[in-house]
Short mmCIF file of C-alpha atoms in Angstrom, two decimals:
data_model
loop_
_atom_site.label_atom_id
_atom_site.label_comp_id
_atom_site.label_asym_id
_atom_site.label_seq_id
_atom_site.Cartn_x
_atom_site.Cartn_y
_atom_site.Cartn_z
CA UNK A 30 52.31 28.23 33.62
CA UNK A 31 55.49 29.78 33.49
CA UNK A 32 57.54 31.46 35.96
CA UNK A 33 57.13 35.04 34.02
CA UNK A 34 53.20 34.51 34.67
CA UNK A 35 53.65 33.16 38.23
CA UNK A 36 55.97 36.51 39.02
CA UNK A 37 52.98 38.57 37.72
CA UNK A 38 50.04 36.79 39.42
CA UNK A 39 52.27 37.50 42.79
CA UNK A 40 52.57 40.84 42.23
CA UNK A 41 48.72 41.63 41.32
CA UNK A 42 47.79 39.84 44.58
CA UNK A 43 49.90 41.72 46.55
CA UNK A 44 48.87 44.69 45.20
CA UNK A 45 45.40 43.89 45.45
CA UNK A 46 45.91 43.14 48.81
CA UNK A 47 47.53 46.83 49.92
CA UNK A 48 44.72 48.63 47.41
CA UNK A 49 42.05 46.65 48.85
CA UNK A 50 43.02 47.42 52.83
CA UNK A 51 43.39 50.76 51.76
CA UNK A 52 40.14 52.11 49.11
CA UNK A 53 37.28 52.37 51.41
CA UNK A 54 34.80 52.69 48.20
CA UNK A 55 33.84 48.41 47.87
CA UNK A 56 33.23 49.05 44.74
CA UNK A 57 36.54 50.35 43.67
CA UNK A 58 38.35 47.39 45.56
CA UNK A 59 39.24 44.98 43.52
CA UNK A 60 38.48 42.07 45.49
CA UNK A 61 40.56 39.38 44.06
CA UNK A 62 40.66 35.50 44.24
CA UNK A 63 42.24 33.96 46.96
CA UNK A 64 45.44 32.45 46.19
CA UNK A 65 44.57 28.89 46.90
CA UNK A 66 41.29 29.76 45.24
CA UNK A 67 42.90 30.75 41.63
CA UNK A 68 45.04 27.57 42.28
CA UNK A 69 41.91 24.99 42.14
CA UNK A 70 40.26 27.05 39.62
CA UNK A 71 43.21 26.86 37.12
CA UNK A 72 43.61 23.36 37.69
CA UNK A 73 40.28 22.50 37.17
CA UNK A 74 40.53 25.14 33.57
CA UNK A 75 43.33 22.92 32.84
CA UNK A 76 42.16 19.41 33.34
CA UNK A 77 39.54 20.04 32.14
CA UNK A 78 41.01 20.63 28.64
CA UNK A 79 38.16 23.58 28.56
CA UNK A 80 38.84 25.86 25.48
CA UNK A 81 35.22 27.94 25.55
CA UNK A 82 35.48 29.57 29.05
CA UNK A 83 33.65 32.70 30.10
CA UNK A 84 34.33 34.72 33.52
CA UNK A 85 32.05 37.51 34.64
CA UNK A 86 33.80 39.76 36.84
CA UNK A 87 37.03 40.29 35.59
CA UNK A 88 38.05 43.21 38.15
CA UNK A 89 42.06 44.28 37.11
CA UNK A 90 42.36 40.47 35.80
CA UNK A 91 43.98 38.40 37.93
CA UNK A 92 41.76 35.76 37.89
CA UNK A 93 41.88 36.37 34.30
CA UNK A 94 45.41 35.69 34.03
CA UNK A 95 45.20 32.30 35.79
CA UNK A 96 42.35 31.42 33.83
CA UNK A 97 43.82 32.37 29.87
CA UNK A 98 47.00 30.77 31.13
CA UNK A 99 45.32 27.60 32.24
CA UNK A 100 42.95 26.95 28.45
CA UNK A 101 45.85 28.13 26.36
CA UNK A 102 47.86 25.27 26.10
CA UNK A 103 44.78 23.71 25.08
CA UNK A 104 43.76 26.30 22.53
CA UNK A 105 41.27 28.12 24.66
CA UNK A 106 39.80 31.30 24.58
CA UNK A 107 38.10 33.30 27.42
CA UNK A 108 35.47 36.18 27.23
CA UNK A 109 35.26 37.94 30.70
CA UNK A 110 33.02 40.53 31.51
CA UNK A 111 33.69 43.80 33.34
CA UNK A 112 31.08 46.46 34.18
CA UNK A 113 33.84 48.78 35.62
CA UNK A 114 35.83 50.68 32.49
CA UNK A 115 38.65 51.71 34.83
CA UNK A 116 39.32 47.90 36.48
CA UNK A 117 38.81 46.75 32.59
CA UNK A 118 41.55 48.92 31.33
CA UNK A 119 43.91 47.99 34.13
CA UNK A 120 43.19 44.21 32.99
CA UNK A 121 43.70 45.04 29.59
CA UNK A 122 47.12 46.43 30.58
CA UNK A 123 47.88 43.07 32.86
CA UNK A 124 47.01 40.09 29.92
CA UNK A 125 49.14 41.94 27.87
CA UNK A 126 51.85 42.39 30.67
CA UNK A 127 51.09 38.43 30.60
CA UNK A 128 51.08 38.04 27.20
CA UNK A 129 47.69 36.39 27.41
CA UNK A 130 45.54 39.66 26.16
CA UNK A 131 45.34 37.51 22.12
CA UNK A 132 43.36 34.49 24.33
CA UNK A 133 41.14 36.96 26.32
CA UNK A 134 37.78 38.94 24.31
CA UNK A 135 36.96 41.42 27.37
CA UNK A 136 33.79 42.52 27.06
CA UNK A 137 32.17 46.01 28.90
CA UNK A 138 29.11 46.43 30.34
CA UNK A 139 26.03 44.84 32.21
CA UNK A 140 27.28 41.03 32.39
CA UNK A 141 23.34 39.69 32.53
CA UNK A 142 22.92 42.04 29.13
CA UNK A 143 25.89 40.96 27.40
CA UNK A 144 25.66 37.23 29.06
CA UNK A 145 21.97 37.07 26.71
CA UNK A 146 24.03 37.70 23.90
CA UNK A 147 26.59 35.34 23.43
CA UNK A 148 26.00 31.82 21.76
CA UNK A 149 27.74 29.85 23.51
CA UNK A 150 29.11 26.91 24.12
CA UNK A 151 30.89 27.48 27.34
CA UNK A 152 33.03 24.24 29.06
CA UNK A 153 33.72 26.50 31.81
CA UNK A 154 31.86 28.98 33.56
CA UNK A 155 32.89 30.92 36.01
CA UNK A 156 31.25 33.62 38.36
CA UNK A 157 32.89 36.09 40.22
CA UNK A 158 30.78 38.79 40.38
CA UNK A 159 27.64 40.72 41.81
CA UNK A 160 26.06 37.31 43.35
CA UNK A 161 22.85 38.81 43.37
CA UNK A 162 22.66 38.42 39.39
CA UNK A 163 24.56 35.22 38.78
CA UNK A 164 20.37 33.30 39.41
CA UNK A 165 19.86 35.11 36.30
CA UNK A 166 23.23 34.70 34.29
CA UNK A 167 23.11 31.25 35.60
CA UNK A 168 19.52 30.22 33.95
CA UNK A 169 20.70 32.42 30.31
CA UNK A 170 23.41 30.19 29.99
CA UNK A 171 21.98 26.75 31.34
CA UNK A 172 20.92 26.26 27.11
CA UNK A 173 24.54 27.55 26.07
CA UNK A 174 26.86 25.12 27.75
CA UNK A 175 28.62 22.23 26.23
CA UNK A 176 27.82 18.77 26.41
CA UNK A 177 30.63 19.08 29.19
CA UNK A 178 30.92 21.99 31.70
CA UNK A 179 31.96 23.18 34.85
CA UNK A 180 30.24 25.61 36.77
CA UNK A 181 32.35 27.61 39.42
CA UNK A 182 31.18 30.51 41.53
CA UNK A 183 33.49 32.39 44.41
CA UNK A 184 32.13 33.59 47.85
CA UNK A 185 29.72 30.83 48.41
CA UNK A 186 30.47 30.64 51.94
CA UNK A 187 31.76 34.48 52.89
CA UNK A 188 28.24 36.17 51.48
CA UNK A 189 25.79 32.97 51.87
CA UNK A 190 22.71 34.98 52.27
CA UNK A 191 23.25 36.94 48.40
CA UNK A 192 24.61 33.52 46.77
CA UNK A 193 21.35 31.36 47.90
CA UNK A 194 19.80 31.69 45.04
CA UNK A 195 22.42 30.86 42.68
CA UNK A 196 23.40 27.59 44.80
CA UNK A 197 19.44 26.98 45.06
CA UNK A 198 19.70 26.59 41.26
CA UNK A 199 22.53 24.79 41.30
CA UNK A 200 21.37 22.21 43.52
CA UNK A 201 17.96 21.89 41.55
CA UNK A 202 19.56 20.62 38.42
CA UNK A 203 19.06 17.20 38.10
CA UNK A 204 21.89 14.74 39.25
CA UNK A 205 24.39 17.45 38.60
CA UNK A 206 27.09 17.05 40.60
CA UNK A 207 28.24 19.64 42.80
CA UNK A 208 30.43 20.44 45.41
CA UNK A 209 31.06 23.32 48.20
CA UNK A 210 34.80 23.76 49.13
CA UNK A 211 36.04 25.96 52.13
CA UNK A 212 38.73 27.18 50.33
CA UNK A 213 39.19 31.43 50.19
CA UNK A 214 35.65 32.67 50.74
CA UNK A 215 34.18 29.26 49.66
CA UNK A 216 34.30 28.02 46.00
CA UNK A 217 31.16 26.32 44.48
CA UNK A 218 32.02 23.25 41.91
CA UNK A 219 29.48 22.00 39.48
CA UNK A 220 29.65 19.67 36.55
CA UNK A 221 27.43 19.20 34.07
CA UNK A 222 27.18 16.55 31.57
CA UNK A 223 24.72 15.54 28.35
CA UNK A 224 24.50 12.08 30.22
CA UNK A 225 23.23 13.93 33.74
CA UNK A 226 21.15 16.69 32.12
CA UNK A 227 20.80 20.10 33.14
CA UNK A 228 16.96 20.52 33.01
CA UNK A 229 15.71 22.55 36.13
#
């Protein structure tokens, strides 16, 4: 990632910070990844050597931005979902500030609606989102990942009681392998593999 990128990404979460402490309306805050957060999450993009990655919630894409950056080198693309037209424009505005926007299809509208759309297949999943609807976004794209996937959700420790389901899921797919990390607001880890199955 290059230092152009990096400057950006500092910016947005500075800014996200300041909006966020001050827009009392949660669901105009933009609610961004924690630092360390978009760190592992980039890394793991980028190890990965993912090149089919989708995000739902893109918010004013910061999280976006680490994620295009991370699959480009690779040849990766990213579709992230926004339900918010105003945050969408503003990450519109930001990939192309990055010059990521050509590696990013943002999509608009109801992410479970849009999610039963796609084809697939995704090497990297990642929800950060209304966690109340990732149980159902989760089980759409079970049949749509790669033979090779991660499977990463934000807030799994800071709003445990609305991400239960989700990890319940998780947790019930046969010898996947999955991990909790108290990093941010907790980050949930999941790989899944043609050799492990991901049968419920």
């Amino acid at each position: 990632m290059n230092s152009t990128i990096r400057d950006l990404l500092e910016q947005l979460a500075q800014h996200g910070r300041t909006h966020d402490a001050q827009e009392p309306e949660h669901a105009r805050k933009l609610l961004n990844l924690e630092p360390d957060t978009a760190e592992i999450v980039s890394i793991l993009a980028g190890s990965s050597g993912a090149t089919r990655a989708l995000e739902i919630g893109t918010s004013n894409g910061y999280s976006t931005i680490w994620l295009a950056a991370s699959i480009r080198p690779a040849g990766g693309r990213l579709i992230s979902i926004e339900r918010n037209r105003e945050k969408q424009i503003m990450a519109r505005d930001n990939l192309e500030k990055a010059g990521l926007l050509d590696s990013v299809d943002l999509r608009l509208g109801d992410a479970t609606e849009i999610v039963r759309t796609l084809t697939g297949p995704f090497d990297f999943v990642f929800f950060d989102a209304d966690r109340t609807s990732a149980p159902a976004q989760l089980t759409l794209l079970l049949p749509k990942l790669a033979p090779r996937a991660l499977i990463l959700a934000d807030n799994a420790l800071s709003h445990p009681d609305q991400i239960a389901d989700y990890l319940t899921i998780i947790k019930g797919l046969k010898e996947l392998q999955h991990v909790l990390i108290p990093v941010g607001k907790g980050l949930s880890i999941a790989f899944a593999s043609a050799e492990q199955g991901t049968s419920v």
